[in-house]
Amino acid sequence: MYMSKFKRFISVVLCAFLLCTLLPIEKAEAAGFTVSVESVSGSFGQQIVVPVKFSNVPSNGIITADMTITYDSSKLEYVSGEAGSIVTNPSINYAINKDKDGSIKVLFLDDTLTSGYISRDGVFTNLTFKVISSASTTATVTVNKANFGDRNLSPITAQFSAGTITLNSGNSTIPTTQPTTPPWTQPTTPPQNSSGNFSVNYSQNSWGTGATVSMTITNNGSSAVNGWTVNFTFPGNQKITNAWNCTYTQSGSSVTINNVDYNAVIPAGGSVTIGFNISYSGTNEAPTNFIVNSSSVNPGNPTQPPFQPTLPPTSQPSTGPIVTGFTAYVESVTASAGEQVVVPIKLANVPSNGITTADMTITYDASKLEYVKGEAGSIVINPSINFAINKEKDGIIRILFLDDTLLNEYISKDGVFANITFKVSGTSTVTISKATFGDRSLKPVSATLTAGTVTVGGGTTQPTPTPTQPTTGPIVTGFTAYVESVTASAGEQVVVPIKLANVPSNGITTADMTITYDASKLEYVKGEAGSIVINPSINFAINKEKDGIIRILFLDDTLLNEYISKDGVFANITFKVSGTSTVTISKATFGDRSLKPVSATLTAGTVTVGGGTTQPTVPPTSQPTTGPIVTGFTAYVESVTASAGEQVVVPIKLANVPSNGITTADMTITYDASKLEYVKGEAGSIVINPSINFAINKEKDGIIRILFLDDTLLNEYISKDGVFANITFKVSGTSTVTISKATFGDRSLKPVSATLTAGTVTVGGGTTQPTPTPTQPTTGPIVTGFTAYVESVTASAGGQVVVPIKLANVPSNGITTADMTITYDASKLEYVKGEAGSIVINPSINFAINKEKDGIIRILFLDDTLLNEYISKDGVFANITFKVSGTSTVTISKATFGDRSLKPVSATLTAGTVTVGGGTTQPTVPPTSQPTTGPIVTGFTAYVESVTASAGEQVVVPIKLANVPSNGITTADMTITYDASKLEYVKGEAGSIVINPYNKL
């Protein structure tokens, strides 16, 4: 609904730098503020860390920074960059990326704009490079341009000092990268640099087009060797595809292999084993001409074992890595192709204060490994409560751990944290791509993350079979949500079941599922609850969010006895079919009766056209005219002609795009809504990766908003002239289409001026369609103080009416956030749509409205900038369109508001009425409730307050707490019993002592 954190981060960076660039303010004095690159030294093949430091940070701090760092890419290879010690909350405030070879971009923004700024001297960023030059030389790392802003967003002047990297001087810098699967423990005796006396053993397992090679280098000399290089030449067309325990380069058939940091030392009489995969065609003879550290050697015993038959499931874990400090690592294993293997995820050097919480993401090559299941390891206590593992999508697994007691089930020792079972078809690295840990005090714990490898040591790589389209569900193990494949004739409707299999014994109480499909092949008709859903009118909702995306929500509203307890059809989706398409459960979350997460396998299905003819898509009528003659950067609307009643595509074009490209654009299009009806908008041909970088939305009739942002900030900017957007209208009369305003920023995030030129949609045939007269609202109530109210309106039965939701007496500090629930009589009013009102700025980002179920509408507003898009004036907050069959009250049943300081704002809430033809609305009779006096209690007590009521009426029974302890109540689990033959449960709501009740379930 709202922008991702990263998009928000980038948007606020853009705002900050535009403010720094455009505001007429004087530069802040920052005498002596210096950015310096620290000089270091390193040797060929090793990694070095180059700190970039700030000194003399000004007293008003650094709230934003944009820095470009250049280096000699012929001598240094960029490996990674990390935030330094002076950066607060780096996962939110900091970003680094290699712009291109030789150029690195570093961005910093205090996302709070208040408390996360840089306030002291120290390391801003650490850059890790690999030395790729073997010459005795130097390389310079330079900050070649940078912009800084202080806490007032005033520019800060800085001095820059480059660093010199001394290469191959004989004093190598010890790299910091942790090993993946080191096969040797370094000796305590200091090794000597020597060419040594070596032998090489080369063995391989071949399967016709590829092979896995194991190569052992043995030091036959009398002293240890620190650093080794192996050179050899393949006799055929072999090519290395990946390697482990080494680095490699290949030019034609010539190969050079170097040690990594953790196996550089080979002691006297010791050996090191490395491995790699190769691809080839024809024969695969082993090389015989090995050179180690410039000395020719004979291979010890090059062998190629014969083809191995399929073996029983194998899992031979290798020795774990040598670790210092708290480490999470993947243990490397070997397995036969086609078999299953268990990959342990281990923790080492667990801190004395234990691990109470962990959030870990595992990535792997889904073309080589198929996830089967995941289980808690031996160091996890009470895993059914404290541990959850789930495949988020192919190639990504998420593991969560939380000591639910917050006391005595924390992880206290080293060992296996999780076991992941894969089905293996090829060698793949398994990586802990990110992880966060917290100790028993819930303080963050830093950890080293180390990858491992699943190596195919036998059998043949299984080819990917051509999928068949079954009419029955797939074979599943474990809890699974899957789409059943079906066949249909083109032009017909088909029902696609969404099914659940192996529903857990504790049931499913909540589910949130997103279904995606090819909207050019399937047209959504409707969705309904399946047979395993109880009371679907309350517990189930399905909605097409947009073409190609369907959202399904399920919640057992009783939280007791309407959960999903058996396998079967969860939902039935009806499509009209024009071509074959995959239907995918792109993401889903499930919770059991204890509201604990339930892991699920998600399986797609296919709608296959098995008869009939595929319906051709009829292109809309569109005769574009020639574009205007332009000079300078120009955004223009291309004029077109169309017949009345037909659809037409209106291109929005950019001409003379500047050489520095367009990285961001914000454009507003206006048109005469009585002549043109907006149908849809799409990105044009010059927009790269539009699903991420481009958004278009009709803000209201007559106004369209287009947003573009190169999400990479690097290489998806607009670089050429052409179509920026295509807007489809249904035409009833001639109208001008105008770019009423637009802002553009180039790759340096500097503003770009543009000429804006309108175009015309001219009716060249057909008849002009009449414009319907809108329903006239009545006058709103007289209000004092900040008020949210529903404006009363009149309408004819069977017609549609727009009901405005208005705000009056908006406070001087504005409204930055709002959460509003609207209730109405669904037997009298049918919800059609909801839109943002005129006082809402940038509604496509800041505003959302949704019918939660019949009779309840939820409206959310948040100024996503937290700066300048708050509500500042009285007027229409939202317009809700209903189809009317009878008179009904429309009520703002509850609402919360926050001002620009995010402080709560009290509001009066006033209902309105939709009256049919001028009839009268019946008042709502409040429920009878005469509470008696509570009991006399001592000590902390939970009690039911006694009340009296008339038979047939509703009554509210308070559940109260008395003598709440000084340390408060953080969690409660309570069961209430009553005589169901005398009382019928209507509803339950949080009481006045519960803060933020919607986050408690």
Tab-separated table of C-alpha atoms in Angstrom, residues 4 12 107 156 164 181 214 217 254 289 319 454 510 541 548 588 616 648 770 772 778 793 798 838 917 924-925 943 979:
chain	number	residue	atom	x	y	z
A	4	SER	CA	8.876	0.290	0.495
A	12	VAL	CA	13.493	11.522	1.099
A	107	LEU	CA	24.519	7.710	0.246
A	156	ILE	CA	28.440	22.007	4.221
A	164	THR	CA	47.377	5.688	-1.393
A	181	THR	CA	34.780	-24.296	4.205
A	214	SER	CA	38.645	-32.029	-6.783
A	217	ILE	CA	47.994	-29.472	-3.703
A	254	SER	CA	44.942	-21.348	-19.567
A	289	ASN	CA	51.067	-29.720	-17.013
A	319	THR	CA	34.579	-29.662	8.746
A	454	VAL	CA	26.324	-28.389	-1.470
A	510	THR	CA	-5.587	-16.508	9.660
A	541	ALA	CA	-12.543	-11.673	1.589
A	548	GLY	CA	-2.919	-9.636	-12.646
A	588	ALA	CA	1.202	-16.153	1.622
A	616	PRO	CA	-7.357	-11.710	-30.676
A	648	VAL	CA	-7.703	5.811	-27.874
A	770	PRO	CA	-23.913	12.960	-22.613
A	772	PRO	CA	-24.606	12.473	-16.241
A	778	THR	CA	-26.751	18.708	1.324
A	793	VAL	CA	-26.919	13.539	0.842
A	798	GLY	CA	-31.345	2.304	-7.503
A	838	SER	CA	-9.237	17.417	-2.643
A	917	GLY	CA	-36.118	10.751	-1.927
A	924	THR	CA	-30.381	4.026	16.579
A	925	VAL	CA	-31.519	2.829	20.023
A	943	TYR	CA	-13.422	-9.393	37.449
A	979	ASP	CA	-24.613	-19.792	29.593
